[in-house]
mmCIF file of C-alpha atoms in Angstrom:
data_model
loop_
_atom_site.group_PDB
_atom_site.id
_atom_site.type_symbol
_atom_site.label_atom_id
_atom_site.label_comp_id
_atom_site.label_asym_id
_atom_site.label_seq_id
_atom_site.Cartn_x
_atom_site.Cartn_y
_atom_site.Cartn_z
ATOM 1 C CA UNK A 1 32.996 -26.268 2.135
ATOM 2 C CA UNK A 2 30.964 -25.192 5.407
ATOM 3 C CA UNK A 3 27.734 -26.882 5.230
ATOM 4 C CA UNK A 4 26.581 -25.714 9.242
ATOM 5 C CA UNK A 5 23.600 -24.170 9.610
ATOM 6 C CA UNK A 6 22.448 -21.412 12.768
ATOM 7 C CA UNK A 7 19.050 -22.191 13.967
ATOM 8 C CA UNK A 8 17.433 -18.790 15.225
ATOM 9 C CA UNK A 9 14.205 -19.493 17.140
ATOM 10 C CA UNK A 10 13.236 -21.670 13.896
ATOM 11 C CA UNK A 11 14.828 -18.985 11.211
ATOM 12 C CA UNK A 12 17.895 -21.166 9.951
ATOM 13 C CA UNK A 13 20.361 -18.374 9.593
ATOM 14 C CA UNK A 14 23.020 -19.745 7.160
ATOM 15 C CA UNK A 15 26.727 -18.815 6.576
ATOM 16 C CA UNK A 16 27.673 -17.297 3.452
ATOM 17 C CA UNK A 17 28.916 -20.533 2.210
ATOM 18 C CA UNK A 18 25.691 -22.827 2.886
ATOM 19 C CA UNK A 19 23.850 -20.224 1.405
ATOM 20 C CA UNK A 20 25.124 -21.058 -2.320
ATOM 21 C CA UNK A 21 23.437 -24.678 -1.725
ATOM 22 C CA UNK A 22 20.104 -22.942 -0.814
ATOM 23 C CA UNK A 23 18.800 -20.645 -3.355
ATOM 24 C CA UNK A 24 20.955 -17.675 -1.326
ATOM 25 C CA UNK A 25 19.097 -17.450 1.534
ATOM 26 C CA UNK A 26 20.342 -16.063 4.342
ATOM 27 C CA UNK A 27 17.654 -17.100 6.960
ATOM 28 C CA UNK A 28 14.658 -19.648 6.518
ATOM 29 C CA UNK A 29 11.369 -19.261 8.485
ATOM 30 C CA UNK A 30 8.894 -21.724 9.001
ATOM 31 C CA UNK A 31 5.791 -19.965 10.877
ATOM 32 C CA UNK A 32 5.288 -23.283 12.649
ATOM 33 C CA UNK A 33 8.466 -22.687 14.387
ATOM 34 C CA UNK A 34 9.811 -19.748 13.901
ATOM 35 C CA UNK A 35 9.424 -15.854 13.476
ATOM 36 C CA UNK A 36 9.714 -13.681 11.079
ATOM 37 C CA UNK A 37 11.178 -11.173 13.641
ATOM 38 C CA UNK A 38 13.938 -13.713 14.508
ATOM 39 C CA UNK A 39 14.906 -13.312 10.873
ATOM 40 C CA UNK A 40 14.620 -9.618 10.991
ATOM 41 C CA UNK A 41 17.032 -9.426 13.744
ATOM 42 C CA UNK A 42 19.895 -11.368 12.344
ATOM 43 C CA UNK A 43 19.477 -8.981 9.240
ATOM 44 C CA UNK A 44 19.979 -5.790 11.305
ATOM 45 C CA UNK A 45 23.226 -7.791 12.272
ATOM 46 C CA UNK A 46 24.431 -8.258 9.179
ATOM 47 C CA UNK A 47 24.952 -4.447 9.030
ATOM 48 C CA UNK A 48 23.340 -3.277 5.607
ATOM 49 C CA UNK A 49 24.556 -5.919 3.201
ATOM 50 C CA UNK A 50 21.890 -7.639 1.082
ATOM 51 C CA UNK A 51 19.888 -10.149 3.709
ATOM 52 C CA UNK A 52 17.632 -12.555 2.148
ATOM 53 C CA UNK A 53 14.422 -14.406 3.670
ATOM 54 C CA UNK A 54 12.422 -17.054 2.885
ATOM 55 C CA UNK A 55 9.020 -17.600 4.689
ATOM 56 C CA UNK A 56 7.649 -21.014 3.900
ATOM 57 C CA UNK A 57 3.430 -21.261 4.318
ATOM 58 C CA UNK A 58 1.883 -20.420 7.252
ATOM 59 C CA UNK A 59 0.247 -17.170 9.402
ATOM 60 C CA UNK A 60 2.446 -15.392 11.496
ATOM 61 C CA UNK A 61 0.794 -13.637 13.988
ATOM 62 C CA UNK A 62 3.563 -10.303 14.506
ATOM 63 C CA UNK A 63 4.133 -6.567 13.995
ATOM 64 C CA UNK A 64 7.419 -5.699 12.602
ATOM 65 C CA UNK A 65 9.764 -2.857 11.242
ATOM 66 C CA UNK A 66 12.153 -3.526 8.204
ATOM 67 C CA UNK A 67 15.054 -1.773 9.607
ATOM 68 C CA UNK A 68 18.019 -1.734 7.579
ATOM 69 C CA UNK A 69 18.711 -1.416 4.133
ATOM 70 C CA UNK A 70 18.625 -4.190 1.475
ATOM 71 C CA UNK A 71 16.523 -6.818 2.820
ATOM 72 C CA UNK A 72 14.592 -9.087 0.766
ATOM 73 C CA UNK A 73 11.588 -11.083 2.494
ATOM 74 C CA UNK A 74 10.300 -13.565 -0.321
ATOM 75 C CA UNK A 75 6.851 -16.102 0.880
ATOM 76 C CA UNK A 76 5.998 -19.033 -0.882
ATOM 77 C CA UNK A 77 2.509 -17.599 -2.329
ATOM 78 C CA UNK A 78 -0.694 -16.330 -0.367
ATOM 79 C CA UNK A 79 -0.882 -18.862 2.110
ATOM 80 C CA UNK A 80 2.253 -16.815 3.537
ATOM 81 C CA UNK A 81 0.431 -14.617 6.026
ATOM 82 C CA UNK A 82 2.085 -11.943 8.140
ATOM 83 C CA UNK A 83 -1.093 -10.493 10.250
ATOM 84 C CA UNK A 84 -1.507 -7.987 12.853
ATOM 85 C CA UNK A 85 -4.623 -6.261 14.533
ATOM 86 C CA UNK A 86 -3.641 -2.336 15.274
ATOM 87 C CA UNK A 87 -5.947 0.177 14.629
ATOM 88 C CA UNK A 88 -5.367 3.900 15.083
ATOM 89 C CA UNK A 89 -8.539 4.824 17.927
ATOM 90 C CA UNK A 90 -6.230 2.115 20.311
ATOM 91 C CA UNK A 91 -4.017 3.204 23.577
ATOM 92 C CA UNK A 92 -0.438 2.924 22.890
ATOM 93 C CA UNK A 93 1.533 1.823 25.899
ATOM 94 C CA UNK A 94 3.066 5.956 25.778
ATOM 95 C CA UNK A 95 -0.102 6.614 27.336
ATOM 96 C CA UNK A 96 -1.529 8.388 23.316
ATOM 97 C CA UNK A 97 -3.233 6.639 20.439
ATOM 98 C CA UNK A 98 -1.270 4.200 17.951
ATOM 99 C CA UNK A 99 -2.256 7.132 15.359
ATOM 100 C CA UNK A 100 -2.573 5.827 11.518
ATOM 101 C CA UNK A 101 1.409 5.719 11.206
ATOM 102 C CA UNK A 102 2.148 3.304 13.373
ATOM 103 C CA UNK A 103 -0.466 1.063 12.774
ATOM 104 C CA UNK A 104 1.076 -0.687 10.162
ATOM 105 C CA UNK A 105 1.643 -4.932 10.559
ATOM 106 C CA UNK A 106 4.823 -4.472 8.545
ATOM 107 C CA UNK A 107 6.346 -1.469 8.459
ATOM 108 C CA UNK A 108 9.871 -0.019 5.852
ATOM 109 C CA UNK A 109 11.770 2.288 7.324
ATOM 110 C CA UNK A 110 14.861 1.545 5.593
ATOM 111 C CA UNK A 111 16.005 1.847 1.668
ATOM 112 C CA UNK A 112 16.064 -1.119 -1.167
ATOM 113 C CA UNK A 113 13.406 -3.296 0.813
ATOM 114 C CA UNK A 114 12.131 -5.928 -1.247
ATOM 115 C CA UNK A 115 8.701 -8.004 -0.536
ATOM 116 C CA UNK A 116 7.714 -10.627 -3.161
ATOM 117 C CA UNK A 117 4.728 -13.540 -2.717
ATOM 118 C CA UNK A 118 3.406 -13.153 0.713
ATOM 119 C CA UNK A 119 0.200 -11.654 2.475
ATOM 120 C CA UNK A 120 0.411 -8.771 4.205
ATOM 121 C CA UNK A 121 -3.015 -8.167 6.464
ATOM 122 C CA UNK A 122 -4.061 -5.723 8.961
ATOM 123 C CA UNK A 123 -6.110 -8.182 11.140
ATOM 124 C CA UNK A 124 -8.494 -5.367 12.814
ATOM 125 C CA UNK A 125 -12.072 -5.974 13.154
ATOM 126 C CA UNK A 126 -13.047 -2.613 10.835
ATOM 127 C CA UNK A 127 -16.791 -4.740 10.093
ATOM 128 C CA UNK A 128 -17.522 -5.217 14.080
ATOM 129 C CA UNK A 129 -16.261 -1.991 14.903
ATOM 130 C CA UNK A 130 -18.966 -0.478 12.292
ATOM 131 C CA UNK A 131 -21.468 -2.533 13.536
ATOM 132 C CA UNK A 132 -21.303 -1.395 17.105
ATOM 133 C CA UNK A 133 -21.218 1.839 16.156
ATOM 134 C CA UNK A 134 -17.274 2.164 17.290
ATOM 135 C CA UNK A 135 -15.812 2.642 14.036
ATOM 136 C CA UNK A 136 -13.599 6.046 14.844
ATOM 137 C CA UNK A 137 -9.974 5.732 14.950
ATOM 138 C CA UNK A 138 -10.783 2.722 12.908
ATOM 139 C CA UNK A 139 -7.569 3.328 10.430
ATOM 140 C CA UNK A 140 -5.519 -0.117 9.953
ATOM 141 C CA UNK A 141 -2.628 0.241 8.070
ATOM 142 C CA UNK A 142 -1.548 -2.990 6.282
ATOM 143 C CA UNK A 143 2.088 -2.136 4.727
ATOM 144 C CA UNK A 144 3.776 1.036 6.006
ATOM 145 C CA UNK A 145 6.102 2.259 3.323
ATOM 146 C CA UNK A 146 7.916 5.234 5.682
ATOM 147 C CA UNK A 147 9.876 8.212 4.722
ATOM 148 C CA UNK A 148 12.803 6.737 5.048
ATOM 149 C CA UNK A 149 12.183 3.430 2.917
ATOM 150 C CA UNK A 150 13.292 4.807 -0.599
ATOM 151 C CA UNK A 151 13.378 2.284 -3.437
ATOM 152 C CA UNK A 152 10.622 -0.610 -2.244
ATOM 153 C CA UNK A 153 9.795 -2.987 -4.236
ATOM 154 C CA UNK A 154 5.979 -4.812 -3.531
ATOM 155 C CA UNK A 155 5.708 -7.405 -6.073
ATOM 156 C CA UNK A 156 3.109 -10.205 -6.531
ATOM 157 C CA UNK A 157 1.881 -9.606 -2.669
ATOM 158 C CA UNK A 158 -1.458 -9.592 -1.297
ATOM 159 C CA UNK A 159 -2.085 -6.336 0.936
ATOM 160 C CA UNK A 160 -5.342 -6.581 3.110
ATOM 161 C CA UNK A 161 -7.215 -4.274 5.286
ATOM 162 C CA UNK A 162 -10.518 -1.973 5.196
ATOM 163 C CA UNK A 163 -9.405 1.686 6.051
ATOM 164 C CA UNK A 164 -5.807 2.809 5.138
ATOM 165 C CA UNK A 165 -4.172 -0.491 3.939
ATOM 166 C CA UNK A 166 -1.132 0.873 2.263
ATOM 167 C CA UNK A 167 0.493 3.768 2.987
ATOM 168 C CA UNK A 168 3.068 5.126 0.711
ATOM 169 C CA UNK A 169 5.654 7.402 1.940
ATOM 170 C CA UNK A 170 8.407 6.977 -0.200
ATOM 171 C CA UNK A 171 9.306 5.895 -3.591
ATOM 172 C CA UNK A 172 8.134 2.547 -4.379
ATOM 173 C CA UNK A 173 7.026 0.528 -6.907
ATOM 174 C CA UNK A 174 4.324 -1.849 -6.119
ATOM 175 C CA UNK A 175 3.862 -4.606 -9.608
ATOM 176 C CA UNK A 176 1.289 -7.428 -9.826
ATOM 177 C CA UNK A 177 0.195 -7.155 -6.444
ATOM 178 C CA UNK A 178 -3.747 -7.406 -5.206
ATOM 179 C CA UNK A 179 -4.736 -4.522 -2.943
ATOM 180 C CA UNK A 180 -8.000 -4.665 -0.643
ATOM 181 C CA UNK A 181 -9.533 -2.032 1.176
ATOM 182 C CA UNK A 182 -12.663 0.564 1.547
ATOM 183 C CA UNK A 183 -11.713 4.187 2.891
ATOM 184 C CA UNK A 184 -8.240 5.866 1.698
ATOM 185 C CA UNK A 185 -6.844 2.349 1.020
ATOM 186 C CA UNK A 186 -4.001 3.753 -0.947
ATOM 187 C CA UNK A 187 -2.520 6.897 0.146
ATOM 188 C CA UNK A 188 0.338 8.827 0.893
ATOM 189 C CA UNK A 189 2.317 11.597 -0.756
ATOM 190 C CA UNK A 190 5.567 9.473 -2.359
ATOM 191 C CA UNK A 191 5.890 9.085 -5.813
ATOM 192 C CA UNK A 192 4.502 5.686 -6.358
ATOM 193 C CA UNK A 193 4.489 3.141 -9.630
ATOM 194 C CA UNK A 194 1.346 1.233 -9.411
ATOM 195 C CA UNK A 195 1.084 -1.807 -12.649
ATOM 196 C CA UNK A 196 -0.990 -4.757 -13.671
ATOM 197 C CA UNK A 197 -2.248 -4.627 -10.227
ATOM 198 C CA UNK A 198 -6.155 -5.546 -8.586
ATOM 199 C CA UNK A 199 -7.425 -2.983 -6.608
ATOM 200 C CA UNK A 200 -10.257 -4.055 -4.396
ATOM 201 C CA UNK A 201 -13.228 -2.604 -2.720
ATOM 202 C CA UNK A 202 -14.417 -4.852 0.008
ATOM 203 C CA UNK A 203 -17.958 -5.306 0.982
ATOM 204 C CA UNK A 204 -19.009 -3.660 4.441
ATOM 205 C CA UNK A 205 -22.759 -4.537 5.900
ATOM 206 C CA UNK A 206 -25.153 -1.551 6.004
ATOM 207 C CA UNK A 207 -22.879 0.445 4.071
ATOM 208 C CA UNK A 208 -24.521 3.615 2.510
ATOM 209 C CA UNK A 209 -21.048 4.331 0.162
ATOM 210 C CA UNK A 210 -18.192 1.806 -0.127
ATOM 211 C CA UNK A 211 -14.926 4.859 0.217
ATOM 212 C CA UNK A 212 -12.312 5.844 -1.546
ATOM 213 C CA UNK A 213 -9.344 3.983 -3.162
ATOM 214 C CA UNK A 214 -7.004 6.275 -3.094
ATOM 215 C CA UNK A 215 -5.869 10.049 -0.828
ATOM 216 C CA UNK A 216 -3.111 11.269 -2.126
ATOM 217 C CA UNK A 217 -1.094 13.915 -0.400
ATOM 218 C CA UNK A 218 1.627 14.833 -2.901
ATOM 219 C CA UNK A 219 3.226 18.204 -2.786
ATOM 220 C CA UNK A 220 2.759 20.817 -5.140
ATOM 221 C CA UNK A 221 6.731 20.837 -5.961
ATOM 222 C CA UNK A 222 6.754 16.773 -6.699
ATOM 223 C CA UNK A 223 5.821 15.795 -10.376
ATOM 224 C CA UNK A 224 4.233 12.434 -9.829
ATOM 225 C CA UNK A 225 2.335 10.653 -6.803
ATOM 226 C CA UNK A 226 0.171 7.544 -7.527
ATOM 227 C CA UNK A 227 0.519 6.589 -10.809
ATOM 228 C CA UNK A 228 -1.890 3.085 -11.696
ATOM 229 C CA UNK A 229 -0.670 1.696 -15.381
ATOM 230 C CA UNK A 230 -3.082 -1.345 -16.576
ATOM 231 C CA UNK A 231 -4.503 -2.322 -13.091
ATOM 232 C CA UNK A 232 -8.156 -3.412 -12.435
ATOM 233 C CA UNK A 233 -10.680 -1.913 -10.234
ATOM 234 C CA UNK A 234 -12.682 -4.410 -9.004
ATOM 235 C CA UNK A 235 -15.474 -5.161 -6.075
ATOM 236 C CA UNK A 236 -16.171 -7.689 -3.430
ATOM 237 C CA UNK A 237 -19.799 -9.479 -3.619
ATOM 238 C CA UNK A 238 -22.543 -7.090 -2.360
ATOM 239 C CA UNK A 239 -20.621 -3.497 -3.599
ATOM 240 C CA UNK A 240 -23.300 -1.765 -5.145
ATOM 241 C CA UNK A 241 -22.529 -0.168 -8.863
ATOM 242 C CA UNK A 242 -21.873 3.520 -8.309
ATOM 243 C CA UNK A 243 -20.917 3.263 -4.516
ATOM 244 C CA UNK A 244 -17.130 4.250 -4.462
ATOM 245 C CA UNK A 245 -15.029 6.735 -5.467
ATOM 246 C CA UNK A 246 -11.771 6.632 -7.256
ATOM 247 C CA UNK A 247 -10.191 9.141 -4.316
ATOM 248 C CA UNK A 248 -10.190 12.365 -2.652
ATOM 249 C CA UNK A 249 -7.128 14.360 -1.817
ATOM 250 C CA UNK A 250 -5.823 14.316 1.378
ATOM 251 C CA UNK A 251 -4.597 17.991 2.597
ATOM 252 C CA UNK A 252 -2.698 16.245 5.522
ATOM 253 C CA UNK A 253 -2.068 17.883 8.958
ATOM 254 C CA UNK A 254 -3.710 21.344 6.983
ATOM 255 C CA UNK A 255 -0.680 21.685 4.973
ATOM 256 C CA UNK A 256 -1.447 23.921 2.304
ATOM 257 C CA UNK A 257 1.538 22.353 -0.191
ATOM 258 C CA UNK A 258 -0.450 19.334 -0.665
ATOM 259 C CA UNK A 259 -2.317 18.942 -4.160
ATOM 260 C CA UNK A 260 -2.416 15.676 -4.318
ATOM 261 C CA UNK A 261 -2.179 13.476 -7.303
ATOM 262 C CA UNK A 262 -3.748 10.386 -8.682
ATOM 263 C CA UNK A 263 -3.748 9.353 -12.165
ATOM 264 C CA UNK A 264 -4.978 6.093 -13.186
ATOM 265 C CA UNK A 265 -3.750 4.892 -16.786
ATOM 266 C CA UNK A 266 -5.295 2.067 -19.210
ATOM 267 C CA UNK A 267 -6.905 0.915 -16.531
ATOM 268 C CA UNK A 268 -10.312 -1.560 -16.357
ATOM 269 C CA UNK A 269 -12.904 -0.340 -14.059
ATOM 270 C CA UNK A 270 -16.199 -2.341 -12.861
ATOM 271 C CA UNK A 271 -19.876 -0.668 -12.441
ATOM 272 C CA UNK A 272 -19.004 0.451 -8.421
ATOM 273 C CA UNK A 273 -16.945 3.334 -9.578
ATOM 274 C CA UNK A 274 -19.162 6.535 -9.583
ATOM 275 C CA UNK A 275 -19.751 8.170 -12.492
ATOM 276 C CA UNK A 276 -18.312 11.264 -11.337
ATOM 277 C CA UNK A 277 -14.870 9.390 -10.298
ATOM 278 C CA UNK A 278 -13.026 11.321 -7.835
ATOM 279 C CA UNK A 279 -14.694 14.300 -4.898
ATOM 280 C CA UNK A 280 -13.725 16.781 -1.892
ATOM 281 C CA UNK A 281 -12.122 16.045 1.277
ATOM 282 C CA UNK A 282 -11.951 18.213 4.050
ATOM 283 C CA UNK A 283 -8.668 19.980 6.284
ATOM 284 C CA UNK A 284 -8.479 22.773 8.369
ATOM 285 C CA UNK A 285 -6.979 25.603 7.174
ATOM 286 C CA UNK A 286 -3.983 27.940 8.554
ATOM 287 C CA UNK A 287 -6.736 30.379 9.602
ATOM 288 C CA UNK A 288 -8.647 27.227 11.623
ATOM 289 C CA UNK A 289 -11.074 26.987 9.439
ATOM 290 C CA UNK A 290 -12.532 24.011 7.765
ATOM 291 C CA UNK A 291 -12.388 24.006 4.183
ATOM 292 C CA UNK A 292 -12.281 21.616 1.100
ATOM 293 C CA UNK A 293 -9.724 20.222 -0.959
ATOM 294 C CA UNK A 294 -11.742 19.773 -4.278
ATOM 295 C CA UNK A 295 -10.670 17.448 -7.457
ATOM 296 C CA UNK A 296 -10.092 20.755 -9.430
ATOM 297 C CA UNK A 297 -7.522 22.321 -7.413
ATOM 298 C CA UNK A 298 -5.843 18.737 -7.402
ATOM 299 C CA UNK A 299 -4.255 16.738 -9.802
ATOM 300 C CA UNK A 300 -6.682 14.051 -10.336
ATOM 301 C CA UNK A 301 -6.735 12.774 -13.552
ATOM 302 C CA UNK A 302 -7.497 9.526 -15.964
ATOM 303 C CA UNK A 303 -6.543 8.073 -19.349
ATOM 304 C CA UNK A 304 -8.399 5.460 -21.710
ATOM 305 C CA UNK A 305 -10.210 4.190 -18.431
ATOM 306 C CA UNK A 306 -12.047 0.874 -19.585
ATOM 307 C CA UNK A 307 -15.324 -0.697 -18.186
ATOM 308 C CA UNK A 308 -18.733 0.146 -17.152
ATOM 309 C CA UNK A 309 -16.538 2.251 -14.207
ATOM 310 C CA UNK A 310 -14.974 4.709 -17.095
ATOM 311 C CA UNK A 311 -16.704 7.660 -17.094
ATOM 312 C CA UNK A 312 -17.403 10.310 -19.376
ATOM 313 C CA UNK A 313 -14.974 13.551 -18.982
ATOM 314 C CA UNK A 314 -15.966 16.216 -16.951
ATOM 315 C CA UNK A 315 -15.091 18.910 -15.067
ATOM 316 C CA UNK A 316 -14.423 16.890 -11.596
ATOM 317 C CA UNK A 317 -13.343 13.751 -14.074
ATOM 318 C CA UNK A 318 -10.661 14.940 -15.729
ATOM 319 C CA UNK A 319 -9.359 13.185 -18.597
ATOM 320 C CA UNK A 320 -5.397 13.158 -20.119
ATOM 321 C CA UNK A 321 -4.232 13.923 -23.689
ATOM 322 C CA UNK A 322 -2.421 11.183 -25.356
ATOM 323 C CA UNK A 323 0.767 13.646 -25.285
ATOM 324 C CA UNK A 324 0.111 14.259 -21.244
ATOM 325 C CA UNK A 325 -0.334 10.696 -20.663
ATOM 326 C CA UNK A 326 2.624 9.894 -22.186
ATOM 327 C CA UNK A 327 4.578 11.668 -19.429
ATOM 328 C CA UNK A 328 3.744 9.184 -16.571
ATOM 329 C CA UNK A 329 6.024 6.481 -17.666
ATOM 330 C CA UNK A 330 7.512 3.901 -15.082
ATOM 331 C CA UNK A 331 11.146 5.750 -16.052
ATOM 332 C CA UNK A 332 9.642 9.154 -15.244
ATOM 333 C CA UNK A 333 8.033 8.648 -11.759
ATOM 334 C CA UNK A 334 11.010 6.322 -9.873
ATOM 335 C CA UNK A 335 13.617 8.526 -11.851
ATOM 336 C CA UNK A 336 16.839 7.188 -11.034
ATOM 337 C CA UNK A 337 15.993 3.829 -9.978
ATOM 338 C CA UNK A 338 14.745 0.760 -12.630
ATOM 339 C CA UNK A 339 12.512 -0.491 -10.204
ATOM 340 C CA UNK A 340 14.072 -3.591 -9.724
ATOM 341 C CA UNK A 341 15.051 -4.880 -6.062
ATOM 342 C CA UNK A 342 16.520 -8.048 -4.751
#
């Protein structure tokens, strides 16, 4: 049996039959050595067939693109760090700004991605940038889950950031995962299968309000966008009770098929959730005019909330019937696909 192994730049890239003797991975990085890139690039040469990565402990310091289908990147916990510092406000080398999209540290833009027991951080100072009164453009995505990336799997991860940490493009099921932010941290317009995860509001000096958790852009035509099932809302030290909303929708680029949707099921929420839950965001309409995007005319909506966050039902609050509820299963939202990846 071959037993040779391929160093890449410290990725061990091993032959199909070494890889039987070693858990079936394909390449091995040690940050200390190595780069997650490295790994990346021997997937993309392995054409589409299921690659397989293991990152062992450490931080590595790059910004990469998942680029062909069916690779699995698996850390060894938290201390598995893949950070980056891109912000949206900063000159891309094309002469424009990065813009939010292409902010992200990691970024899918392939299908049946998989990304299981690692940190994922967006490294940007958003707290300095405040403080010195240079906070615009200040969006920093974490995770990038692009257009193109159908069928992603996030499970047991750690996604970091303060404005736009993940943004969900297509479908995607992120399980057990703990998700920090402040302003639009979750957003997109994919249909998206949120469970048993922590979603966290960080702490931001001098602060008046502490955001939004989620701005959804789903179209009209699209049944489901950002469905939470059993997750916890929870607050860094020093968020005020009643200081953050549960989201706004996001009417992106003025398009007036956007009505986005949030729904947050049997979910535990602490005191910083405001008792109203979700409000307004603004767009410009076909006409040039700025307008709002209320909670009413989107599909924003709650069921057996738990906490001193739940609030009571009103009109901006909305709440689900048990029989309504019952539609936004894990089956209904990813549709075809079990949510299961490699």
């Amino acid at each position: 049996m071959i037993d040779r192994r391929t160093v890449l730049a410290g990725a061990l890239v091993l032959p199909v039959a070494a890889r039987a003797q070693n858990e079936r991975w394909d390449a091995i990085v040690d940050p200390r050595t190595g780069t997650l890139g490295k790994a990346l690039e021997a997937a993309a040469a392995a054409g589409g067939r299921p690659f397989r990565i293991l990152v062992r402990e450490g931080v590595l310091i790059e910004k990469l693109t998942i680029a062909v289908p069916n690779v699995t990147i698996v850390g060894s916990g938290r201390g598995t760090v893949l950070s980056f510092g891109t912000y949206a406000g900063l000159k891309h080398p094309d002469g424009n700004n990065w813009g939010t999209g292409r902010t992200g540290t990691l970024t899918v833009s392939a299908p049946g991605a998989t990304l299981r027991n690692l940190t994922i951080r967006n490294s940007f100072d958003y707290v300095g940038a405040k403080r010195d009164n240079a906070g615009n453009g200040a969006q920093a995505v974490a995770l990038v889950i692009g257009r193109e990336a159908d069928r992603t799997l996030v499970e047991r991860c750690w996604l970091e950031g303060y404005q736009d940490t993940l943004y969900v493009q297509a479908r995607a099921r992120i399980a057990d995962c703990r998700i920090v932010g402040g302003v639009d941290f979750i957003f997109g317009g994919a249909p998206a299968w949120f469970e048993r995860c922590e979603i966290v509001t960080r702490y931001v000096p001098g602060a008046g309000e502490f955001g939004f958790l989620t701005a959804p852009s789903t179209p009209l035509a699209q049944q489901f966008g950002l469905v939470f099932s059993r997750c916890r809302l929870t607050r860094e030290p020093g968020v005020p009770a009643r200081s953050t909303w549960l989201g706004r929708p996001w009417r992106a680029g003025g398009n007036m098929d956007l009505t986005g949707q949030s729904v947050f099921l049997d979910c535990w929420m602490d005191a910083h959730i405001k008792r109203e839950g979700w409000t307004w965001m603004g767009y410009k309409g076909p006409d040039g005019e700025r307008r709002q995007l209320t909670p009413q005319e989107a599909r924003l909506f709650e069921h057996a909330s738990r906490g001193p966050g739940a609030g009571p039902a009103s009109p901006m609050r909305r709440m689900l019937s048990a029989a309504d509820a019952a539609r936004f299963t894990r089956a209904n939202v990813l549709g075809d696909w079990d949510g299961s990846g490699g």
